[in-house]
Amino acid sequence: MRAVIITGGMIDDYNYYKNYFNEDDIVICADGGVKHLINLDLDASYFLGDFDSCNFEDVKNDSHLKNAQIIKFNSEKDETDTEIALNLALEKGVSNIVILGAIGTRIDHTLANIMLMKKALKHNVELKIVNEKNEIRLVDKSISLNPVKNAFLSVIALKTTTNLTLKNVKYELNEFTLSTDTSLGISNEFTDKKAIISFDEGLLLVIISRD
């Protein structure tokens, strides 16, 4: 079961997501993400937040919220609306989460959203942050990725990563210790084979991006 969280960061090209959703997705809309929910023409399963980023009275009767469970929080709270949405998704026992609108002009919110990926990882839940230019994963074990045309593949260590090996990419790497203070893993490129990212211990942001 998959949850899609829609939060209030930047989405420019709604058509990009046209065929992105499944009928059985749990759709969790966080506060200001309601504008994206409406533009994506999706029906929310849950609408939550302190509603300081939207005019709740204007949107509460919108048809995209007609079947949504509405959960309102006090504005003086410890978690962001995105973290509350993530907590709800984890409580529902999903195995896969996608967050849209998690990247925006507020670098503090963007970084916090990326760091929230550690919470999903602790629950063994696959989480991706996606926008029109980026697909971000956080991994603590080896993975393989199908090639993506006209895209870059970057790896960034959030924790020193040992014996990192990259295969079937333009710039291969063999048993390298990737520390948190280097940009060495930026802007690799796919080949026509499945990219292999393997390591012994560590924590890696794996980012597929396009200019």
PDB file of C-alpha atoms in Angstrom:
ATOM      1  CA  MET A   1       0.000   0.000   0.000  1.00  0.00           C
ATOM      2  CA  ARG A   2       1.311   3.423  -0.964  1.00  0.00           C
ATOM      3  CA  ALA A   3       0.731   6.863   0.523  1.00  0.00           C
ATOM      4  CA  VAL A   4       1.121  10.063  -1.466  1.00  0.00           C
ATOM      5  CA  ILE A   5       1.761  13.138   0.670  1.00  0.00           C
ATOM      6  CA  ILE A   6       1.121  16.504  -0.951  1.00  0.00           C
ATOM      7  CA  THR A   7       2.632  19.443   0.861  1.00  0.00           C
ATOM      8  CA  GLY A   8       3.021  23.124   0.121  1.00  0.00           C
ATOM      9  CA  GLY A   9       6.339  23.493  -1.708  1.00  0.00           C
ATOM     10  CA  MET A  10       6.822  24.218  -5.390  1.00  0.00           C
ATOM     11  CA  ILE A  11       5.043  22.393  -8.194  1.00  0.00           C
ATOM     12  CA  ASP A  12       5.211  24.066 -11.595  1.00  0.00           C
ATOM     13  CA  ASP A  13       4.152  21.484 -14.170  1.00  0.00           C
ATOM     14  CA  TYR A  14       1.080  19.599 -12.973  1.00  0.00           C
ATOM     15  CA  ASN A  15       0.949  17.639 -16.224  1.00  0.00           C
ATOM     16  CA  TYR A  16       4.213  15.936 -15.218  1.00  0.00           C
ATOM     17  CA  TYR A  17       2.294  13.985 -12.571  1.00  0.00           C
ATOM     18  CA  LYS A  18      -0.690  13.154 -14.778  1.00  0.00           C
ATOM     19  CA  ASN A  19      -0.110   9.391 -14.835  1.00  0.00           C
ATOM     20  CA  TYR A  20       1.724   9.212 -11.552  1.00  0.00           C
ATOM     21  CA  PHE A  21      -1.029   8.118  -9.170  1.00  0.00           C
ATOM     22  CA  ASN A  22      -2.757   4.822  -8.422  1.00  0.00           C
ATOM     23  CA  GLU A  23      -6.435   4.472  -7.589  1.00  0.00           C
ATOM     24  CA  ASP A  24      -5.702   2.790  -4.262  1.00  0.00           C
ATOM     25  CA  ASP A  25      -3.200   5.408  -3.020  1.00  0.00           C
ATOM     26  CA  ILE A  26      -3.803   6.961   0.370  1.00  0.00           C
ATOM     27  CA  VAL A  27      -3.633  10.680  -0.435  1.00  0.00           C
ATOM     28  CA  ILE A  28      -2.610  12.844   2.509  1.00  0.00           C
ATOM     29  CA  CYS A  29      -2.823  16.580   1.913  1.00  0.00           C
ATOM     30  CA  ALA A  30      -0.839  18.796   4.274  1.00  0.00           C
ATOM     31  CA  ASP A  31      -2.133  22.350   4.746  1.00  0.00           C
ATOM     32  CA  GLY A  32      -0.968  24.559   1.848  1.00  0.00           C
ATOM     33  CA  GLY A  33      -0.613  21.495  -0.353  1.00  0.00           C
ATOM     34  CA  VAL A  34      -4.356  21.772  -0.941  1.00  0.00           C
ATOM     35  CA  LYS A  35      -3.713  24.090  -3.882  1.00  0.00           C
ATOM     36  CA  HIS A  36      -1.659  21.347  -5.504  1.00  0.00           C
ATOM     37  CA  LEU A  37      -4.267  18.724  -4.651  1.00  0.00           C
ATOM     38  CA  ILE A  38      -6.905  20.736  -6.482  1.00  0.00           C
ATOM     39  CA  ASN A  39      -4.677  21.465  -9.487  1.00  0.00           C
ATOM     40  CA  LEU A  40      -3.724  17.781  -9.691  1.00  0.00           C
ATOM     41  CA  ASP A  41      -7.452  16.929  -9.567  1.00  0.00           C
ATOM     42  CA  LEU A  42      -6.956  14.417  -6.749  1.00  0.00           C
ATOM     43  CA  ASP A  43      -9.303  13.463  -3.929  1.00  0.00           C
ATOM     44  CA  ALA A  44      -7.747  13.552  -0.483  1.00  0.00           C
ATOM     45  CA  SER A  45      -8.082  10.745   2.027  1.00  0.00           C
ATOM     46  CA  TYR A  46      -6.856  13.086   4.781  1.00  0.00           C
ATOM     47  CA  PHE A  47      -6.476  16.860   5.005  1.00  0.00           C
ATOM     48  CA  LEU A  48      -4.401  17.961   7.961  1.00  0.00           C
ATOM     49  CA  GLY A  49      -2.326  20.747   9.441  1.00  0.00           C
ATOM     50  CA  ASP A  50      -2.676  23.956  11.378  1.00  0.00           C
ATOM     51  CA  PHE A  51      -4.075  25.549   8.196  1.00  0.00           C
ATOM     52  CA  ASP A  52      -1.882  28.627   8.417  1.00  0.00           C
ATOM     53  CA  SER A  53      -0.839  28.216   4.768  1.00  0.00           C
ATOM     54  CA  CYS A  54      -4.311  28.091   3.261  1.00  0.00           C
ATOM     55  CA  ASN A  55      -7.681  29.730   3.804  1.00  0.00           C
ATOM     56  CA  PHE A  56      -9.468  26.800   5.415  1.00  0.00           C
ATOM     57  CA  GLU A  57     -12.928  28.363   5.127  1.00  0.00           C
ATOM     58  CA  ASP A  58     -12.443  28.816   1.396  1.00  0.00           C
ATOM     59  CA  VAL A  59     -11.294  25.274   0.685  1.00  0.00           C
ATOM     60  CA  LYS A  60     -13.055  23.063   3.251  1.00  0.00           C
ATOM     61  CA  ASN A  61     -16.065  22.477   0.976  1.00  0.00           C
ATOM     62  CA  ASP A  62     -14.030  21.851  -2.181  1.00  0.00           C
ATOM     63  CA  SER A  63     -15.084  18.663  -3.952  1.00  0.00           C
ATOM     64  CA  HIS A  64     -11.536  17.256  -3.695  1.00  0.00           C
ATOM     65  CA  LEU A  65     -11.970  17.175   0.099  1.00  0.00           C
ATOM     66  CA  LYS A  66     -15.513  15.793   0.210  1.00  0.00           C
ATOM     67  CA  ASN A  67     -14.396  12.350   1.441  1.00  0.00           C
ATOM     68  CA  ALA A  68     -11.363  13.509   3.396  1.00  0.00           C
ATOM     69  CA  GLN A  69     -10.938  13.146   7.118  1.00  0.00           C
ATOM     70  CA  ILE A  70      -9.974  16.613   8.317  1.00  0.00           C
ATOM     71  CA  ILE A  71      -7.499  16.823  11.197  1.00  0.00           C
ATOM     72  CA  LYS A  72      -6.686  20.260  12.582  1.00  0.00           C
ATOM     73  CA  PHE A  73      -3.679  21.003  14.793  1.00  0.00           C
ATOM     74  CA  ASN A  74      -2.726  23.953  16.930  1.00  0.00           C
ATOM     75  CA  SER A  75      -0.323  26.303  15.160  1.00  0.00           C
ATOM     76  CA  GLU A  76       2.037  26.112  18.151  1.00  0.00           C
ATOM     77  CA  LYS A  77       3.334  22.584  17.617  1.00  0.00           C
ATOM     78  CA  ASP A  78       6.675  20.831  17.469  1.00  0.00           C
ATOM     79  CA  GLU A  79       6.284  19.098  14.087  1.00  0.00           C
ATOM     80  CA  THR A  80       5.783  20.576  10.649  1.00  0.00           C
ATOM     81  CA  ASP A  81       2.628  19.654   8.790  1.00  0.00           C
ATOM     82  CA  THR A  82       4.737  17.473   6.506  1.00  0.00           C
ATOM     83  CA  GLU A  83       6.100  15.491   9.454  1.00  0.00           C
ATOM     84  CA  ILE A  84       2.580  15.043  10.829  1.00  0.00           C
ATOM     85  CA  ALA A  85       1.493  13.732   7.422  1.00  0.00           C
ATOM     86  CA  LEU A  86       4.455  11.362   7.351  1.00  0.00           C
ATOM     87  CA  ASN A  87       3.627  10.102  10.850  1.00  0.00           C
ATOM     88  CA  LEU A  88       0.063   9.402   9.732  1.00  0.00           C
ATOM     89  CA  ALA A  89       1.256   7.475   6.677  1.00  0.00           C
ATOM     90  CA  LEU A  90       3.541   5.344   8.857  1.00  0.00           C
ATOM     91  CA  GLU A  91       0.695   4.697  11.308  1.00  0.00           C
ATOM     92  CA  LYS A  92      -1.387   3.387   8.412  1.00  0.00           C
ATOM     93  CA  GLY A  93       1.229   0.728   7.769  1.00  0.00           C
ATOM     94  CA  VAL A  94       2.104   1.692   4.214  1.00  0.00           C
ATOM     95  CA  SER A  95       5.156   0.159   2.566  1.00  0.00           C
ATOM     96  CA  ASN A  96       5.821   3.013   0.151  1.00  0.00           C
ATOM     97  CA  ILE A  97       5.545   6.807   0.427  1.00  0.00           C
ATOM     98  CA  VAL A  98       5.936   9.549  -2.170  1.00  0.00           C
ATOM     99  CA  ILE A  99       6.070  13.186  -1.125  1.00  0.00           C
ATOM    100  CA  LEU A 100       5.225  15.951  -3.604  1.00  0.00           C
ATOM    101  CA  GLY A 101       5.720  19.642  -2.929  1.00  0.00           C
ATOM    102  CA  ALA A 102       8.528  18.973  -0.442  1.00  0.00           C
ATOM    103  CA  ILE A 103      11.046  21.173  -2.267  1.00  0.00           C
ATOM    104  CA  GLY A 104      10.572  24.915  -2.345  1.00  0.00           C
ATOM    105  CA  THR A 105      11.957  28.363  -1.698  1.00  0.00           C
ATOM    106  CA  ARG A 106      12.295  27.751   2.055  1.00  0.00           C
ATOM    107  CA  ILE A 107      15.615  25.908   2.353  1.00  0.00           C
ATOM    108  CA  ASP A 108      14.875  25.125   6.014  1.00  0.00           C
ATOM    109  CA  HIS A 109      11.691  23.275   5.074  1.00  0.00           C
ATOM    110  CA  THR A 110      13.390  21.551   2.144  1.00  0.00           C
ATOM    111  CA  LEU A 111      16.269  20.300   4.296  1.00  0.00           C
ATOM    112  CA  ALA A 112      13.911  19.254   7.090  1.00  0.00           C
ATOM    113  CA  ASN A 113      11.818  17.275   4.600  1.00  0.00           C
ATOM    114  CA  ILE A 114      14.919  15.496   3.313  1.00  0.00           C
ATOM    115  CA  MET A 115      16.014  14.657   6.865  1.00  0.00           C
ATOM    116  CA  LEU A 116      12.532  13.286   7.591  1.00  0.00           C
ATOM    117  CA  MET A 117      13.385  10.489   5.185  1.00  0.00           C
ATOM    118  CA  LYS A 118      15.415   8.948   8.041  1.00  0.00           C
ATOM    119  CA  LYS A 119      12.168   8.347   9.926  1.00  0.00           C
ATOM    120  CA  ALA A 120      10.732   6.302   7.070  1.00  0.00           C
ATOM    121  CA  LEU A 121      13.997   4.393   6.780  1.00  0.00           C
ATOM    122  CA  LYS A 122      13.793   3.415  10.466  1.00  0.00           C
ATOM    123  CA  HIS A 123      10.363   1.916   9.736  1.00  0.00           C
ATOM    124  CA  ASN A 124      11.684   0.049   6.664  1.00  0.00           C
ATOM    125  CA  VAL A 125       9.377   2.118   4.457  1.00  0.00           C
ATOM    126  CA  GLU A 126      10.572   3.222   1.031  1.00  0.00           C
ATOM    127  CA  LEU A 127      10.172   6.973   0.638  1.00  0.00           C
ATOM    128  CA  LYS A 128      10.842   9.206  -2.346  1.00  0.00           C
ATOM    129  CA  ILE A 129      10.670  12.982  -2.605  1.00  0.00           C
ATOM    130  CA  VAL A 130       9.712  13.848  -6.171  1.00  0.00           C
ATOM    131  CA  ASN A 131       9.351  16.960  -8.267  1.00  0.00           C
ATOM    132  CA  GLU A 132       9.635  17.654 -11.975  1.00  0.00           C
ATOM    133  CA  LYS A 133      13.451  17.757 -11.834  1.00  0.00           C
ATOM    134  CA  ASN A 134      14.418  15.452  -8.970  1.00  0.00           C
ATOM    135  CA  GLU A 135      13.781  12.083  -7.402  1.00  0.00           C
ATOM    136  CA  ILE A 136      15.390  11.709  -3.983  1.00  0.00           C
ATOM    137  CA  ARG A 137      15.885   8.522  -1.978  1.00  0.00           C
ATOM    138  CA  LEU A 138      17.701   7.854   1.275  1.00  0.00           C
ATOM    139  CA  VAL A 139      19.263   4.400   1.539  1.00  0.00           C
ATOM    140  CA  ASP A 140      21.250   2.464   4.130  1.00  0.00           C
ATOM    141  CA  LYS A 141      21.880  -0.567   1.942  1.00  0.00           C
ATOM    142  CA  SER A 142      22.872  -1.370  -1.609  1.00  0.00           C
ATOM    143  CA  ILE A 143      20.405  -0.701  -4.428  1.00  0.00           C
ATOM    144  CA  SER A 144      20.125  -0.911  -8.198  1.00  0.00           C
ATOM    145  CA  LEU A 145      18.402   1.585 -10.476  1.00  0.00           C
ATOM    146  CA  ASN A 146      17.078   1.285 -13.991  1.00  0.00           C
ATOM    147  CA  PRO A 147      18.755   3.723 -16.379  1.00  0.00           C
ATOM    148  CA  VAL A 148      17.059   7.075 -16.859  1.00  0.00           C
ATOM    149  CA  LYS A 149      17.645   8.985 -20.083  1.00  0.00           C
ATOM    150  CA  ASN A 150      18.981  12.543 -19.940  1.00  0.00           C
ATOM    151  CA  ALA A 151      19.367  12.456 -16.170  1.00  0.00           C
ATOM    152  CA  PHE A 152      22.171  12.729 -13.654  1.00  0.00           C
ATOM    153  CA  LEU A 153      22.768  10.297 -10.817  1.00  0.00           C
ATOM    154  CA  SER A 154      24.274  11.695  -7.632  1.00  0.00           C
ATOM    155  CA  VAL A 155      25.164  10.129  -4.294  1.00  0.00           C
ATOM    156  CA  ILE A 156      25.702  12.239  -1.174  1.00  0.00           C
ATOM    157  CA  ALA A 157      26.783  10.766   2.143  1.00  0.00           C
ATOM    158  CA  LEU A 158      24.776  11.803   5.193  1.00  0.00           C
ATOM    159  CA  LYS A 159      26.982   9.415   7.139  1.00  0.00           C
ATOM    160  CA  THR A 160      30.434   8.234   6.083  1.00  0.00           C
ATOM    161  CA  THR A 161      29.823   5.402   3.631  1.00  0.00           C
ATOM    162  CA  THR A 162      32.413   2.628   3.374  1.00  0.00           C
ATOM    163  CA  ASN A 163      33.401   0.448   0.443  1.00  0.00           C
ATOM    164  CA  LEU A 164      31.146   2.365  -1.896  1.00  0.00           C
ATOM    165  CA  THR A 165      31.136   0.840  -5.360  1.00  0.00           C
ATOM    166  CA  LEU A 166      29.339   2.278  -8.387  1.00  0.00           C
ATOM    167  CA  LYS A 167      28.928   0.075 -11.435  1.00  0.00           C
ATOM    168  CA  ASN A 168      27.329   0.525 -14.854  1.00  0.00           C
ATOM    169  CA  VAL A 169      27.606   4.308 -14.644  1.00  0.00           C
ATOM    170  CA  LYS A 170      29.808   6.702 -16.599  1.00  0.00           C
ATOM    171  CA  TYR A 171      32.168   7.287 -13.680  1.00  0.00           C
ATOM    172  CA  GLU A 172      32.613   4.033 -11.828  1.00  0.00           C
ATOM    173  CA  LEU A 173      33.916   3.803  -8.287  1.00  0.00           C
ATOM    174  CA  ASN A 174      35.411   0.859  -6.431  1.00  0.00           C
ATOM    175  CA  GLU A 175      35.443   0.316  -2.668  1.00  0.00           C
ATOM    176  CA  PHE A 176      35.671   4.030  -1.887  1.00  0.00           C
ATOM    177  CA  THR A 177      35.024   5.657   1.483  1.00  0.00           C
ATOM    178  CA  LEU A 178      32.651   8.558   0.794  1.00  0.00           C
ATOM    179  CA  SER A 179      32.700  11.145   3.574  1.00  0.00           C
ATOM    180  CA  THR A 180      30.161  13.851   4.280  1.00  0.00           C
ATOM    181  CA  ASP A 181      32.509  16.691   3.298  1.00  0.00           C
ATOM    182  CA  THR A 182      32.973  16.038  -0.412  1.00  0.00           C
ATOM    183  CA  SER A 183      31.078  16.669  -3.646  1.00  0.00           C
ATOM    184  CA  LEU A 184      32.714  13.718  -5.399  1.00  0.00           C
ATOM    185  CA  GLY A 185      29.430  11.865  -5.855  1.00  0.00           C
ATOM    186  CA  ILE A 186      27.663  14.630  -7.790  1.00  0.00           C
ATOM    187  CA  SER A 187      26.542  14.456 -11.430  1.00  0.00           C
ATOM    188  CA  ASN A 188      27.351  10.927 -12.493  1.00  0.00           C
ATOM    189  CA  GLU A 189      25.521   9.592 -15.535  1.00  0.00           C
ATOM    190  CA  PHE A 190      23.583   6.460 -16.396  1.00  0.00           C
ATOM    191  CA  THR A 191      24.622   3.983 -19.057  1.00  0.00           C
ATOM    192  CA  ASP A 192      22.208   1.633 -20.817  1.00  0.00           C
ATOM    193  CA  LYS A 193      22.611  -0.911 -18.001  1.00  0.00           C
ATOM    194  CA  LYS A 194      21.085  -1.030 -14.530  1.00  0.00           C
ATOM    195  CA  ALA A 195      23.156   1.147 -12.196  1.00  0.00           C
ATOM    196  CA  ILE A 196      24.517  -0.678  -9.143  1.00  0.00           C
ATOM    197  CA  ILE A 197      25.209   1.236  -5.913  1.00  0.00           C
ATOM    198  CA  SER A 198      26.714  -1.003  -3.246  1.00  0.00           C
ATOM    199  CA  PHE A 199      28.376  -0.296   0.095  1.00  0.00           C
ATOM    200  CA  ASP A 200      29.020  -1.879   3.470  1.00  0.00           C
ATOM    201  CA  GLU A 201      27.940   0.760   5.978  1.00  0.00           C
ATOM    202  CA  GLY A 202      26.666   4.323   5.700  1.00  0.00           C
ATOM    203  CA  LEU A 203      23.763   6.517   4.738  1.00  0.00           C
ATOM    204  CA  LEU A 204      23.362   7.826   1.199  1.00  0.00           C
ATOM    205  CA  LEU A 205      21.121  10.300  -0.511  1.00  0.00           C
ATOM    206  CA  VAL A 206      20.587   8.940  -4.025  1.00  0.00           C
ATOM    207  CA  ILE A 207      19.327  11.626  -6.370  1.00  0.00           C
ATOM    208  CA  ILE A 208      18.187  11.354  -9.976  1.00  0.00           C
ATOM    209  CA  SER A 209      18.039  14.879 -11.389  1.00  0.00           C
ATOM    210  CA  ARG A 210      17.550  16.766 -14.626  1.00  0.00           C
ATOM    211  CA  ASP A 211      18.613  20.263 -15.665  1.00  0.00           C
TER     212      ASP A 211
END
